[in-house]
Short mmCIF file of the C-alpha atoms (twelve columns), coordinates in Angstrom:
data_MODEL
# 
_entry.id   MODEL 
# 
loop_
_atom_site.group_PDB 
_atom_site.id 
_atom_site.type_symbol 
_atom_site.label_atom_id 
_atom_site.label_alt_id 
_atom_site.label_comp_id 
_atom_site.label_asym_id 
_atom_site.label_seq_id 
_atom_site.Cartn_x 
_atom_site.Cartn_y 
_atom_site.Cartn_z 
_atom_site.pdbx_PDB_model_num 
ATOM 1  C CA . MET A 1  8.070   21.742 14.757 1 
ATOM 2  C CA . ILE A 2  4.475   22.684 14.852 1 
ATOM 3  C CA . THR A 3  2.128   21.461 17.292 1 
ATOM 4  C CA . ALA A 4  -1.484  21.362 16.709 1 
ATOM 5  C CA . ILE A 5  -4.407  19.774 18.723 1 
ATOM 6  C CA . VAL A 6  -7.489  18.776 16.233 1 
ATOM 7  C CA . LEU A 7  -11.184 18.295 17.842 1 
ATOM 8  C CA . ILE A 8  -13.022 16.476 15.496 1 
ATOM 9  C CA . GLN A 9  -16.577 15.272 15.014 1 
ATOM 10 C CA . ALA A 10 -17.389 12.522 13.486 1 
ATOM 11 C CA . THR A 11 -20.592 10.292 12.741 1 
ATOM 12 C CA . ALA A 12 -21.197 7.812  15.644 1 
ATOM 13 C CA . GLU A 13 -21.122 4.967  13.724 1 
ATOM 14 C CA . SER A 14 -17.794 5.901  12.013 1 
ATOM 15 C CA . ILE A 15 -15.542 6.607  15.344 1 
ATOM 16 C CA . PRO A 16 -13.474 3.648  15.410 1 
ATOM 17 C CA . GLU A 17 -12.652 3.639  11.360 1 
ATOM 18 C CA . ALA A 18 -12.265 7.252  11.461 1 
ATOM 19 C CA . ALA A 19 -9.790  7.603  14.541 1 
ATOM 20 C CA . GLN A 20 -7.713  4.887  12.867 1 
ATOM 21 C CA . SER A 21 -7.668  6.197  9.405  1 
ATOM 22 C CA . ILE A 22 -6.376  9.469  11.011 1 
ATOM 23 C CA . ALA A 23 -3.859  7.926  13.103 1 
ATOM 24 C CA . ASP A 24 -2.536  6.275  9.821  1 
ATOM 25 C CA . ILE A 25 -1.990  9.865  8.517  1 
ATOM 26 C CA . ASP A 26 1.281   11.363 8.392  1 
ATOM 27 C CA . GLY A 27 2.076   14.189 11.046 1 
ATOM 28 C CA . VAL A 28 -0.972  12.812 13.247 1 
ATOM 29 C CA . GLN A 29 1.015   11.553 16.529 1 
ATOM 30 C CA . GLU A 30 -1.925  10.287 18.273 1 
ATOM 31 C CA . VAL A 31 -5.885  10.065 18.131 1 
ATOM 32 C CA . TYR A 32 -8.055  9.893  21.135 1 
ATOM 33 C CA . SER A 33 -11.726 9.083  21.166 1 
ATOM 34 C CA . CYS A 34 -13.658 10.899 23.990 1 
ATOM 35 C CA . ALA A 35 -16.932 12.072 25.413 1 
ATOM 36 C CA . GLY A 36 -18.095 15.572 25.619 1 
ATOM 37 C CA . ASP A 37 -18.495 18.214 22.416 1 
ATOM 38 C CA . VAL A 38 -16.147 16.446 20.393 1 
ATOM 39 C CA . ASP A 39 -15.831 12.880 19.262 1 
ATOM 40 C CA . LEU A 40 -12.155 12.688 18.308 1 
ATOM 41 C CA . ILE A 41 -9.012  14.617 19.546 1 
ATOM 42 C CA . ALA A 42 -5.943  14.527 17.216 1 
ATOM 43 C CA . HIS A 43 -2.593  15.585 18.442 1 
ATOM 44 C CA . VAL A 44 -0.813  16.851 15.442 1 
ATOM 45 C CA . LYS A 45 2.857   17.656 14.585 1 
ATOM 46 C CA . VAL A 46 4.026   19.276 11.261 1 
ATOM 47 C CA . ALA A 47 7.111   21.095 10.000 1 
ATOM 48 C CA . LYS A 48 5.541   24.246 8.727  1 
ATOM 49 C CA . HIS A 49 2.106   25.889 8.611  1 
ATOM 50 C CA . GLU A 50 1.794   25.249 4.610  1 
ATOM 51 C CA . ASP A 51 1.908   21.470 6.086  1 
ATOM 52 C CA . LEU A 52 -0.789  22.112 8.950  1 
ATOM 53 C CA . ALA A 53 -2.782  23.699 6.338  1 
ATOM 54 C CA . GLU A 54 -2.600  20.654 3.836  1 
ATOM 55 C CA . LEU A 55 -2.956  17.871 6.576  1 
ATOM 56 C CA . VAL A 56 -6.446  19.411 8.273  1 
ATOM 57 C CA . PRO A 57 -8.354  20.442 5.571  1 
ATOM 58 C CA . GLY A 58 -6.638  18.154 2.733  1 
ATOM 59 C CA . ARG A 59 -6.466  14.821 4.627  1 
ATOM 60 C CA . ILE A 60 -8.302  14.780 8.104  1 
ATOM 61 C CA . SER A 61 -11.532 16.565 7.007  1 
ATOM 62 C CA . LYS A 62 -11.566 14.347 4.138  1 
ATOM 63 C CA . VAL A 63 -11.792 11.063 6.297  1 
ATOM 64 C CA . PRO A 64 -14.932 9.208  5.874  1 
ATOM 65 C CA . GLY A 65 -17.348 9.863  8.789  1 
ATOM 66 C CA . VAL A 66 -15.555 13.380 9.725  1 
ATOM 67 C CA . LEU A 67 -17.918 15.992 9.833  1 
ATOM 68 C CA . ASN A 68 -15.791 19.325 11.273 1 
ATOM 69 C CA . THR A 69 -12.824 19.989 12.860 1 
ATOM 70 C CA . ASP A 70 -11.698 22.862 14.957 1 
ATOM 71 C CA . THR A 71 -7.864  23.616 15.005 1 
ATOM 72 C CA . HIS A 72 -6.005  24.933 17.648 1 
ATOM 73 C CA . ILE A 73 -1.984  25.400 17.334 1 
ATOM 74 C CA . ALA A 74 0.144   25.016 20.335 1 
ATOM 75 C CA . PHE A 75 2.411   28.015 21.583 1 
ATOM 76 C CA . ARG A 76 4.432   26.762 24.526 1 
ATOM 77 C CA . SER A 77 4.214   22.885 26.023 1 
ATOM 78 C CA . TYR A 78 4.114   22.912 30.016 1 
ATOM 79 C CA . SER A 79 4.503   19.755 31.619 1 
ATOM 80 C CA . ARG A 80 5.019   18.886 35.623 1 
ATOM 81 C CA . ARG A 81 8.555   18.090 35.016 1 
ATOM 82 C CA . ASP A 82 9.071   21.795 33.711 1 
ATOM 83 C CA . ALA A 83 7.558   22.648 36.895 1 
ATOM 84 C CA . GLU A 84 9.619   20.923 39.165 1 
ATOM 85 C CA . ASP A 85 12.709  21.571 36.803 1 
ATOM 86 C CA . SER A 86 12.015  25.621 37.867 1 
ATOM 87 C CA . PHE A 87 11.796  25.083 41.415 1 
ATOM 88 C CA . SER A 88 14.751  23.247 41.631 1 
ATOM 89 C CA . ALA A 89 16.925  25.418 39.704 1 
ATOM 90 C CA . GLY A 90 20.321  26.750 41.494 1 
ATOM 91 C CA . LEU A 91 19.333  24.800 44.623 1 
ATOM 92 C CA . ASP A 92 22.631  22.450 44.447 1 
# 
């Protein structure tokens, strides 16, 4: 699976509708509205790079109100549990 984070700029008046439209797209796990340089952040999971190439420019960018996207592909995931498990390895 390929995980990507898509940073989305949208018109202010379209944020709630754009967020829901994006969340309804297959491959989109979650959409967050946020403050800062971007208006929405979409967490995306797809099977292959070709699917991502279709999803972002072909679907997300075409949602009414979306002005710009910036996609970041994740290489590895880290969490608190991962760190705790690595420190406790072999301590039985």
